[in-house]
Amino acid sequence: MPGFAVVGQSVPRIDGREKVTGAATYAADVQLPGLLWGRILRSSEPHARLARVDASRARQLPGVRAVITGADLGGLRTGVVLQDMPVLCDDRVRFVGDAIAAVAADDPDVAEEALSLVEVEYEPLPAVFNPRQALTTSAPLVHPAVTSYAGRPELPDVPNLQSISRIQKGDLEQGFAEADLVLEHTFSTSLVHQGYLESRACTLQLADDGSVHVWSSCQTPYRLRDLLAELLQLPNERVVVERVSVGGSFGAKGGVGPEPIAYFLAKATGRPVRIVPTSTEELLTGNPRHPATITLKTGVRRDGTLLARQATMVMDGGAYAAHMIMPTLVLPSVARTLGPYRIPHTSIECRWAYTNSDPCGIARAPGQPQVVFAGESQMDVIADALGLDPIDFRLRNAMVDGETWPDGGKLQDIMVKPTLALVRRASGWDAPLGPNRGRGVAVTERGIASGPCGLVLTLHDDGRVTALSAVPDVGTGAFTILKAVLAEQLQVPFEMVKVVTGDTATALYDAGIGGSKTTFSSNHSATAATTELKRRLTEAAADRLEC
């Protein structure tokens, strides 16, 4: 890259060799004296009362060191914001895969056999799987006591309502009245798992001083520390999330996984416990992208000017909202049903429903792929109805600098029009298509997230620099990028910088991976740290040189 000595140059990934040789340590690779294997018994019913859970036979199996059930945990629930998910179910199960009991044994085969010996008697309850049906008065309640859950936001009195977002601008009735054409369409999307290679594994050990040490496949170590400390009623400093490599995440590993179950098994046995969910468990019990039903009603003039859009969405939240980072998910994402277009009269409502399905959570750009699919699909339908070129239709309505987002935020540096112009030229959009050829266009945008990103720099006598960071490695090359930026800013060779990842007890706070922010945030930390280091070096040099 012109103007840079290191950034933009071809450099080796600093974590590449250990990964391709198998030397990298993941959560399932941690070896500790006396390590036990944990396994979780999961519900085979989508909705049922637990009439009886008998673990006596499992406890008698040779090699089994502990068996715990929901009755042992007193109804303890967890969640990033809304604490509605039992660590182990004690009264009812709400989806196929709900955790009922857990065992710790000398090896995984014994643990698996012990699960088969736990006797569970179900009393089946009516289940609901359609999120729109779930929000009607005739639907069975997934959580009869939902109003008692910690973190529950104020919501309208609607059955099985998990969360709601509303936003409005202009006068919708006026917009539709002024339109020459009003079109209404409904779109649906499916549940999508993030597809990471490493399951949400963890190894947990209780130290002699009572502190908790966790090696977890997690993208936000400090959030995991804080959530575990709150759940276990421990000071934050008594929970240490250790550094391990993470085999992919894509948003799914930002909260609590099997760590609380591993903790109670470790507490019951006095020995460290490892839990590695199978691929089947991951697909049954992960927190995939929400399925959605999206209805768009759009008013437009015959010349292609958009006047009004009403977006009504229902997203299937599944059995629990525990994985949601915000009670209303991410409003800017669902607001993208409007696209990057000037629409003076708009109304958006998105409801998340409890169903007896997989609990959904965060996947790349949460909420956005669903609504962009719907919005851009309808843009093509409208263009076709008006006989307009799809790019010309988008250009006519594209936002420009100074316009406002539905929440009132003013936008700047909008690149929709120049981007579409480049696309038109590069794709040969206006040239005739040959046989068996198709062509399409869609537009969206997404901002870069931000968050605290701590960094400690140490300059050694020989000129080498060590950077201590808490950024987790989820396969993005974050360490290599940080090393290149530091070498560039300090004007030293790439090889003179070493990036070391620390645990939550030794490294400065980091908000973790998410929102495509890591390079952005770590760049700011690198700039601040190198500026301070240069200042101190200058002062030291001035003192020694007496100038």
Coordinates of C-alpha atoms in Angstrom, one line a residue:
M1 CA 0.0 0.0 0.0
P2 CA 1.6 3.3 -1.0
G3 CA 2.8 5.5 1.8
F4 CA 3.0 2.6 4.4
A5 CA 6.0 0.5 5.3
V6 CA 4.0 -2.4 7.0
V7 CA 0.3 -1.8 6.8
G8 CA -1.0 -3.2 3.5
Q9 CA 2.1 -5.4 2.9
S10 CA 2.0 -9.1 2.7
V11 CA 2.8 -10.4 6.2
P12 CA 2.3 -13.9 7.8
R13 CA -0.6 -14.5 10.1
I14 CA 1.0 -14.7 13.5
D15 CA -1.5 -17.4 14.6
G16 CA -1.3 -19.3 11.4
R17 CA 1.5 -21.8 12.1
E18 CA 0.0 -23.0 15.4
K19 CA -3.4 -23.5 13.9
V20 CA -2.3 -25.4 10.8
T21 CA 0.0 -27.6 12.9
G22 CA -2.7 -28.3 15.6
A23 CA -0.7 -26.6 18.3
A24 CA -3.3 -23.9 19.0
T25 CA -5.2 -24.4 22.3
Y26 CA -8.9 -24.4 22.2
A27 CA -11.3 -24.7 25.1
A28 CA -11.6 -28.5 24.6
D29 CA -7.8 -28.9 24.6
V30 CA -7.1 -27.6 28.1
Q31 CA -5.5 -30.3 30.3
L32 CA -5.9 -30.1 34.0
P33 CA -5.2 -32.7 36.8
G34 CA -8.3 -34.7 37.7
L35 CA -10.3 -33.4 34.7
L36 CA -13.9 -34.8 34.4
W37 CA -16.1 -34.9 31.4
G38 CA -19.5 -33.2 31.6
R39 CA -22.6 -34.0 29.5
I40 CA -26.0 -32.5 29.5
L41 CA -29.4 -34.3 29.3
R42 CA -31.7 -32.5 27.0
S43 CA -35.5 -32.5 26.5
S44 CA -37.1 -34.7 23.9
E45 CA -40.3 -32.7 24.2
P46 CA -41.0 -29.2 22.9
H47 CA -43.3 -28.3 25.8
A48 CA -44.0 -30.3 28.9
R49 CA -44.1 -30.3 32.7
L50 CA -41.4 -32.3 34.4
A51 CA -43.4 -34.7 36.5
R52 CA -40.3 -36.6 37.7
V53 CA -36.6 -36.5 37.1
D54 CA -34.8 -39.4 38.8
A55 CA -31.0 -39.5 38.6
S56 CA -30.5 -42.3 41.2
R57 CA -29.4 -45.0 38.7
A58 CA -27.0 -42.6 36.9
R59 CA -25.4 -41.7 40.2
Q60 CA -24.7 -45.4 40.9
L61 CA -22.8 -45.9 37.6
P62 CA -19.1 -46.5 38.2
G63 CA -17.0 -43.6 37.0
V64 CA -19.8 -41.0 37.6
R65 CA -18.7 -38.3 40.0
A66 CA -21.8 -36.1 40.1
V67 CA -25.3 -35.7 38.7
I68 CA -27.2 -32.4 39.1
T69 CA -30.8 -31.5 38.1
G70 CA -32.8 -28.4 38.1
A71 CA -34.0 -29.2 41.7
D72 CA -30.4 -28.7 42.9
L73 CA -30.2 -25.2 41.5
G74 CA -33.4 -23.7 42.8
G75 CA -34.8 -22.3 39.6
L76 CA -31.6 -20.3 38.7
R77 CA -32.0 -18.5 35.4
T78 CA -29.5 -16.7 33.1
G79 CA -29.6 -14.2 30.3
V80 CA -27.5 -11.4 28.8
V81 CA -30.3 -8.9 29.6
L82 CA -33.5 -10.8 30.1
Q83 CA -32.9 -13.6 32.6
D84 CA -35.5 -16.1 31.3
M85 CA -33.5 -19.3 30.6
P86 CA -33.1 -21.9 33.4
V87 CA -29.5 -23.2 33.9
L88 CA -31.3 -26.6 34.3
C89 CA -35.1 -26.8 34.0
D90 CA -36.9 -27.7 37.2
D91 CA -40.6 -27.4 36.4
R92 CA -41.1 -27.5 32.6
V93 CA -39.2 -27.7 29.3
R94 CA -39.9 -25.3 26.5
F95 CA -38.1 -26.7 23.4
V96 CA -36.5 -29.9 22.2
G97 CA -33.0 -29.5 23.6
D98 CA -33.8 -27.7 26.9
A99 CA -31.3 -28.7 29.6
I100 CA -32.7 -31.0 32.3
A101 CA -29.8 -32.6 34.1
A102 CA -26.0 -32.9 33.8
V103 CA -23.4 -35.4 34.8
A104 CA -19.7 -35.4 35.4
A105 CA -17.7 -38.6 34.8
D106 CA -14.2 -39.9 34.3
D107 CA -14.6 -40.2 30.6
P108 CA -17.1 -39.1 27.9
D109 CA -18.4 -42.6 27.3
V110 CA -19.4 -43.1 30.9
A111 CA -20.9 -39.6 31.0
E112 CA -23.0 -40.5 27.9
E113 CA -24.2 -43.8 29.4
A114 CA -25.1 -42.0 32.6
L115 CA -27.4 -39.7 30.7
S116 CA -29.3 -42.7 29.4
L117 CA -29.9 -43.8 33.0
V118 CA -31.6 -40.5 34.1
E119 CA -35.4 -41.2 34.1
V120 CA -37.6 -38.3 33.0
E121 CA -41.4 -38.4 33.1
Y122 CA -43.0 -35.7 31.0
E123 CA -46.6 -34.3 31.1
P124 CA -46.9 -32.9 27.6
L125 CA -48.3 -29.4 27.2
P126 CA -49.7 -27.7 24.1
A127 CA -46.9 -26.2 22.0
V128 CA -46.8 -23.2 19.6
F129 CA -44.3 -23.0 16.8
N130 CA -45.8 -20.2 14.6
P131 CA -44.7 -16.8 16.0
R132 CA -47.7 -15.0 14.6
Q133 CA -50.0 -17.5 16.2
A134 CA -48.0 -17.3 19.4
L135 CA -49.1 -13.6 19.8
T136 CA -52.8 -14.4 19.8
T137 CA -55.0 -15.0 22.9
S138 CA -55.7 -18.6 21.8
A139 CA -52.0 -19.6 22.0
P140 CA -50.5 -21.6 24.9
L141 CA -48.3 -19.5 27.1
V142 CA -44.6 -20.4 26.8
H143 CA -43.7 -18.5 30.0
P144 CA -46.7 -18.0 32.3
A145 CA -44.5 -16.2 34.9
V146 CA -42.6 -14.0 32.4
T147 CA -43.4 -10.7 34.2
S148 CA -41.4 -11.9 37.2
Y149 CA -38.1 -12.4 35.2
A150 CA -35.2 -10.0 36.0
G151 CA -34.4 -7.7 33.1
R152 CA -38.0 -7.9 31.7
P153 CA -38.8 -4.6 29.8
E154 CA -42.2 -2.9 30.0
L155 CA -44.3 -4.4 27.2
P156 CA -47.9 -4.4 26.1
D157 CA -50.1 -7.1 27.5
V158 CA -49.8 -9.5 24.5
P159 CA -49.4 -13.2 25.0
N160 CA -45.9 -14.6 24.4
L161 CA -44.5 -11.2 23.5
Q162 CA -40.8 -11.3 24.0
S163 CA -39.9 -7.8 22.9
I164 CA -41.2 -5.0 20.6
S165 CA -39.7 -2.1 18.6
R166 CA -41.7 0.8 17.1
I167 CA -40.6 3.8 15.1
Q168 CA -42.5 6.3 13.0
K169 CA -41.9 9.3 10.8
G170 CA -44.3 11.6 9.0
D171 CA -47.9 10.9 8.3
L172 CA -48.5 7.4 6.9
E173 CA -52.1 8.0 5.9
Q174 CA -51.1 11.1 4.0
G175 CA -48.3 9.3 2.2
F176 CA -50.6 6.5 1.0
A177 CA -53.3 9.0 -0.1
E178 CA -50.8 10.9 -2.2
A179 CA -49.5 7.7 -3.9
D180 CA -50.5 6.6 -7.4
L181 CA -49.7 3.0 -6.6
V182 CA -49.8 1.1 -3.2
L183 CA -48.3 -2.4 -3.1
E184 CA -48.3 -4.8 -0.2
H185 CA -46.2 -8.0 0.0
T186 CA -45.2 -10.5 2.7
F187 CA -41.8 -12.1 2.9
S188 CA -40.4 -14.8 5.1
T189 CA -37.0 -16.0 6.1
S190 CA -35.8 -19.2 7.8
L191 CA -33.8 -20.0 10.9
V192 CA -30.1 -19.9 10.1
H193 CA -27.3 -21.3 12.3
Q194 CA -24.1 -19.4 12.3
G195 CA -22.1 -22.5 11.2
Y196 CA -19.0 -22.0 13.3
L197 CA -16.6 -25.1 13.3
E198 CA -16.0 -25.3 17.1
S199 CA -18.9 -26.0 19.4
R200 CA -19.5 -23.8 22.4
A201 CA -17.1 -25.7 24.6
C202 CA -15.7 -24.9 28.0
T203 CA -13.4 -26.1 30.7
L204 CA -13.9 -24.8 34.2
Q205 CA -11.8 -25.1 37.4
L206 CA -12.4 -23.9 40.9
A207 CA -9.1 -22.8 42.5
D208 CA -8.2 -23.4 46.1
D209 CA -8.9 -19.8 46.9
G210 CA -12.5 -20.2 45.6
S211 CA -11.9 -18.3 42.4
V212 CA -13.4 -19.6 39.1
H213 CA -11.2 -20.1 36.1
V214 CA -12.9 -20.6 32.7
W215 CA -11.5 -21.6 29.3
S216 CA -14.4 -20.9 26.9
S217 CA -15.1 -20.7 23.2
C218 CA -16.4 -17.2 23.7
Q219 CA -16.1 -14.0 21.7
T220 CA -16.6 -11.6 24.7
P221 CA -14.5 -12.8 27.6
Y222 CA -15.3 -9.8 29.9
R223 CA -19.0 -10.1 29.3
L224 CA -18.8 -13.8 30.1
R225 CA -16.9 -12.9 33.3
D226 CA -19.4 -10.4 34.4
L227 CA -22.5 -12.6 33.6
L228 CA -21.0 -15.5 35.4
A229 CA -20.0 -13.4 38.4
E230 CA -23.6 -12.0 38.6
L231 CA -25.1 -15.5 38.2
L232 CA -22.9 -17.1 40.8
Q233 CA -23.0 -14.1 43.1
L234 CA -19.3 -13.6 43.1
P235 CA -17.1 -10.5 42.7
N236 CA -16.0 -10.0 39.1
E237 CA -12.4 -10.4 40.1
R238 CA -13.1 -13.9 41.4
V239 CA -14.0 -15.1 37.9
V240 CA -11.1 -15.3 35.4
V241 CA -11.8 -16.1 31.8
E242 CA -8.5 -17.5 30.5
R243 CA -7.1 -17.1 27.0
V244 CA -7.9 -19.8 24.3
S245 CA -8.3 -19.8 20.6
V246 CA -11.9 -19.6 19.4
G247 CA -13.1 -21.7 16.4
G248 CA -15.5 -19.1 14.9
S249 CA -18.5 -17.3 16.3
F250 CA -20.3 -14.9 14.0
G251 CA -22.1 -13.4 16.9
A252 CA -23.3 -16.6 18.6
K253 CA -20.8 -16.8 21.4
G254 CA -21.3 -13.5 23.1
G255 CA -23.2 -14.6 26.2
V256 CA -23.3 -17.6 28.6
G257 CA -23.0 -21.2 27.2
P258 CA -22.5 -24.3 29.3
E259 CA -20.2 -22.6 31.8
P260 CA -22.7 -22.4 34.7
I261 CA -23.4 -26.1 34.4
A262 CA -19.7 -26.8 34.4
Y263 CA -19.4 -24.7 37.5
F264 CA -22.0 -26.6 39.5
L265 CA -20.5 -29.9 38.4
A266 CA -17.1 -28.7 39.4
K267 CA -18.5 -27.5 42.7
A268 CA -20.1 -30.9 43.3
T269 CA -17.0 -32.9 42.6
G270 CA -14.2 -30.6 43.6
R271 CA -12.5 -31.3 40.2
P272 CA -12.3 -29.4 36.9
V273 CA -15.0 -30.2 34.3
R274 CA -15.0 -30.0 30.6
I275 CA -18.2 -29.8 28.5
V276 CA -18.0 -30.1 24.7
P277 CA -21.4 -30.1 23.0
T278 CA -21.8 -32.3 20.0
S279 CA -22.7 -30.9 16.6
T280 CA -26.3 -32.2 17.1
E281 CA -26.5 -30.3 20.4
E282 CA -25.2 -27.2 18.7
L283 CA -27.9 -27.3 16.0
L284 CA -30.6 -28.1 18.6
T285 CA -29.6 -25.6 21.3
G286 CA -27.5 -22.8 19.7
N287 CA -28.8 -19.3 19.3
P288 CA -29.4 -19.0 15.5
R289 CA -30.6 -16.1 13.4
H290 CA -34.3 -15.3 14.0
P291 CA -36.8 -16.6 11.4
A292 CA -39.0 -13.6 10.3
T293 CA -42.2 -12.8 8.6
I294 CA -42.1 -9.3 7.1
T295 CA -45.1 -7.4 5.6
L296 CA -44.3 -4.3 3.6
K297 CA -46.9 -1.8 2.3
T298 CA -45.4 0.8 0.1
G299 CA -46.8 3.8 -1.7
V300 CA -45.1 5.3 -4.7
R301 CA -45.8 7.9 -7.5
R302 CA -45.9 6.8 -11.1
D303 CA -42.5 8.5 -11.7
G304 CA -40.9 6.2 -9.1
T305 CA -40.8 8.6 -6.1
L306 CA -41.3 6.7 -2.9
L307 CA -43.8 8.3 -0.5
A308 CA -44.7 5.9 2.3
R309 CA -43.8 2.5 3.7
Q310 CA -45.3 0.6 6.5
A311 CA -43.3 -2.4 7.8
T312 CA -44.8 -4.9 10.1
M313 CA -42.6 -7.7 11.3
V314 CA -42.8 -10.7 13.5
M315 CA -39.6 -12.5 14.5
D316 CA -39.5 -16.0 16.1
G317 CA -37.5 -15.5 19.3
G318 CA -37.8 -19.1 20.3
A319 CA -38.2 -20.4 23.8
Y320 CA -35.9 -17.9 25.5
A321 CA -34.6 -14.3 25.0
A322 CA -31.5 -15.0 27.1
H323 CA -29.1 -14.7 24.2
M324 CA -30.4 -11.2 23.1
I325 CA -27.9 -8.5 23.8
M326 CA -30.7 -5.9 24.0
P327 CA -34.3 -6.5 25.0
T328 CA -35.4 -4.9 21.7
L329 CA -32.5 -6.5 19.7
V330 CA -31.1 -3.8 17.4
L331 CA -33.6 -1.2 16.3
P332 CA -31.3 0.3 13.6
S333 CA -31.2 -3.2 12.0
V334 CA -35.0 -3.5 11.6
A335 CA -35.2 0.1 10.5
R336 CA -33.3 -1.0 7.5
T337 CA -36.6 -2.2 6.0
L338 CA -36.6 1.3 4.6
G339 CA -33.3 0.9 2.9
P340 CA -31.0 3.8 2.2
Y341 CA -33.9 5.6 0.5
R342 CA -35.8 8.8 1.1
I343 CA -39.3 7.9 2.2
P344 CA -41.0 10.8 4.0
H345 CA -43.8 8.8 5.7
T346 CA -42.8 5.6 7.5
S347 CA -44.0 3.3 10.2
I348 CA -42.0 0.3 11.5
E349 CA -43.1 -2.3 14.1
C350 CA -41.2 -5.4 14.9
R351 CA -42.4 -7.9 17.5
W352 CA -40.4 -10.9 18.8
A353 CA -42.5 -13.8 19.9
Y354 CA -41.9 -16.7 22.3
T355 CA -42.4 -20.1 20.7
N356 CA -41.4 -23.6 21.6
S357 CA -38.6 -23.5 19.1
D358 CA -34.8 -23.0 19.3
P359 CA -33.9 -19.8 21.3
C360 CA -32.6 -17.3 18.8
G361 CA -29.9 -14.7 19.4
I362 CA -27.2 -12.8 17.6
A363 CA -26.0 -13.7 14.2
R364 CA -24.0 -11.4 11.8
A365 CA -25.7 -8.1 11.5
P366 CA -28.6 -9.2 13.8
G367 CA -32.0 -8.5 12.2
Q368 CA -30.6 -6.9 9.1
P369 CA -30.4 -9.8 6.5
Q370 CA -34.1 -10.5 7.1
V371 CA -35.3 -7.0 6.6
V372 CA -32.9 -6.1 3.7
F373 CA -34.1 -9.2 1.8
A374 CA -37.7 -8.1 2.2
G375 CA -37.0 -4.4 1.4
E376 CA -34.8 -4.9 -1.6
S377 CA -37.1 -7.7 -3.0
Q378 CA -40.0 -5.3 -2.9
M379 CA -38.0 -2.5 -4.5
D380 CA -37.5 -4.9 -7.5
V381 CA -41.3 -5.7 -7.6
I382 CA -42.2 -2.0 -7.5
A383 CA -39.7 -1.1 -10.3
D384 CA -41.1 -3.9 -12.4
A385 CA -44.7 -2.7 -11.8
L386 CA -43.7 0.8 -12.9
G387 CA -41.6 -0.3 -15.8
L388 CA -38.5 1.3 -14.4
D389 CA -34.9 0.1 -14.4
P390 CA -34.1 -1.2 -10.9
I391 CA -31.0 1.0 -10.6
D392 CA -32.7 4.1 -11.9
F393 CA -35.5 3.5 -9.4
R394 CA -33.0 3.2 -6.6
L395 CA -31.1 6.3 -7.7
R396 CA -34.3 8.4 -7.8
N397 CA -34.9 7.7 -4.1
A398 CA -31.4 7.4 -2.8
M399 CA -30.5 9.4 0.3
V400 CA -28.0 12.2 0.2
D401 CA -25.9 14.0 2.8
G402 CA -27.9 15.8 5.5
E403 CA -31.0 13.5 5.5
T404 CA -32.1 11.8 8.6
W405 CA -32.4 8.2 9.7
P406 CA -35.8 7.2 11.2
D407 CA -34.6 7.7 14.7
G408 CA -33.7 11.3 13.9
G409 CA -29.9 10.9 13.4
K410 CA -28.5 13.0 10.6
L411 CA -26.5 11.1 8.0
Q412 CA -23.3 12.2 6.2
D413 CA -20.9 10.8 3.6
I414 CA -23.6 8.9 1.9
M415 CA -22.2 6.9 -1.0
V416 CA -25.3 5.3 -2.5
K417 CA -25.4 7.2 -5.7
P418 CA -21.7 7.0 -6.6
T419 CA -21.6 3.3 -5.6
L420 CA -24.6 2.5 -7.9
A421 CA -22.9 4.5 -10.7
L422 CA -19.8 2.4 -10.3
V423 CA -21.8 -0.8 -10.2
R424 CA -23.6 0.2 -13.4
R425 CA -20.4 0.7 -15.3
A426 CA -18.5 -2.3 -13.8
S427 CA -21.3 -4.8 -14.4
G428 CA -22.1 -3.7 -17.9
W429 CA -25.7 -3.1 -16.6
D430 CA -27.0 -1.4 -19.7
A431 CA -25.6 -3.9 -22.2
P432 CA -27.9 -6.6 -23.6
L433 CA -27.8 -9.9 -21.8
G434 CA -26.8 -13.1 -23.5
P435 CA -28.7 -16.4 -23.3
N436 CA -28.9 -18.0 -19.8
R437 CA -27.7 -14.8 -18.1
G438 CA -29.4 -12.9 -15.3
R439 CA -28.6 -9.7 -13.5
G440 CA -29.8 -8.1 -10.2
V441 CA -29.0 -5.4 -7.8
A442 CA -29.5 -4.8 -4.1
V443 CA -28.3 -2.0 -1.7
T444 CA -27.8 -1.9 2.0
E445 CA -25.4 -0.3 4.5
R446 CA -24.1 -1.0 7.9
G447 CA -22.0 1.1 10.3
I448 CA -19.0 -0.1 12.2
A449 CA -19.6 -0.7 15.9
S450 CA -17.3 0.6 18.7
G451 CA -16.4 -0.3 22.2
P452 CA -13.6 -0.1 24.8
C453 CA -10.4 -1.9 23.7
G454 CA -7.6 -1.9 26.2
L455 CA -3.9 -2.2 25.2
V456 CA -0.7 -2.3 27.2
L457 CA 2.6 -1.6 25.4
T458 CA 6.0 -2.6 26.8
L459 CA 9.2 -1.4 25.2
H460 CA 12.2 -3.7 25.9
D461 CA 15.9 -2.8 26.0
D462 CA 16.6 -4.3 22.6
G463 CA 13.9 -2.3 20.9
R464 CA 11.3 -5.0 20.8
V465 CA 7.7 -4.1 21.7
T466 CA 5.2 -6.4 23.5
A467 CA 1.5 -5.6 23.2
L468 CA -0.9 -7.1 25.8
S469 CA -4.4 -7.3 24.5
A470 CA -7.7 -9.0 25.6
V471 CA -9.1 -9.2 22.1
P472 CA -10.2 -12.9 21.6
D473 CA -9.0 -14.8 18.5
V474 CA -12.0 -16.0 16.6
G475 CA -10.2 -16.5 13.3
T476 CA -10.4 -13.0 11.9
G477 CA -6.7 -12.2 11.9
A478 CA -7.1 -9.5 14.6
F479 CA -3.7 -10.1 16.2
T480 CA -1.9 -9.8 12.9
I481 CA -3.7 -6.6 12.1
L482 CA -2.9 -5.1 15.5
K483 CA 0.8 -6.1 15.1
A484 CA 1.0 -4.5 11.7
V485 CA -0.6 -1.2 12.9
L486 CA 1.7 -1.0 15.9
A487 CA 4.8 -1.7 13.8
E488 CA 3.6 1.0 11.4
Q489 CA 3.0 3.6 14.1
L490 CA 6.2 2.9 16.0
Q491 CA 8.2 2.8 12.7
V492 CA 9.8 -0.6 13.6
P493 CA 10.0 -3.8 11.6
F494 CA 7.0 -6.1 11.8
E495 CA 9.1 -8.8 13.5
M496 CA 9.9 -6.4 16.4
V497 CA 6.3 -6.4 17.7
K498 CA 4.9 -9.3 19.7
V499 CA 1.1 -9.4 20.4
V500 CA 0.3 -11.3 23.6
T501 CA -3.3 -12.1 24.6
G502 CA -4.1 -12.0 28.3
D503 CA -6.9 -13.3 30.5
T504 CA -9.5 -11.1 32.2
A505 CA -7.2 -10.8 35.3
T506 CA -4.1 -9.5 33.5
A507 CA -5.3 -7.6 30.4
L508 CA -7.2 -4.3 30.2
Y509 CA -10.9 -4.4 29.5
D510 CA -12.0 -5.2 26.0
A511 CA -15.6 -5.2 24.8
G512 CA -14.9 -8.3 22.7
I513 CA -15.6 -9.3 19.1
G514 CA -18.8 -7.9 17.5
G515 CA -20.2 -5.5 15.0
S516 CA -17.1 -5.6 12.7
K517 CA -15.4 -3.3 15.2
T518 CA -12.2 -5.0 16.2
T519 CA -9.9 -3.5 13.7
F520 CA -11.5 -0.1 14.2
S521 CA -11.4 -0.2 18.0
S522 CA -7.9 -1.7 18.3
N523 CA -6.6 0.9 15.8
H524 CA -7.8 3.6 18.2
S525 CA -6.1 1.8 21.2
A526 CA -2.9 1.3 19.2
T527 CA -2.9 5.0 18.3
A528 CA -3.4 6.1 21.9
A529 CA -0.9 3.7 23.3
T530 CA 1.9 4.4 20.7
T531 CA 1.3 8.2 21.1
E532 CA 1.8 7.9 24.9
L533 CA 4.8 5.6 24.5
K534 CA 6.5 8.1 22.1
R535 CA 5.8 10.9 24.5
R536 CA 7.5 9.1 27.4
L537 CA 10.4 8.1 25.1
T538 CA 10.8 11.7 24.1
E539 CA 10.8 12.9 27.7
A540 CA 13.4 10.2 28.7
A541 CA 15.6 11.0 25.7
A542 CA 15.4 14.8 26.5
D543 CA 16.4 14.1 30.1
R544 CA 19.4 11.9 29.1
L545 CA 20.6 14.2 26.4
E546 CA 19.9 17.3 28.5
C547 CA 18.1 19.0 25.7

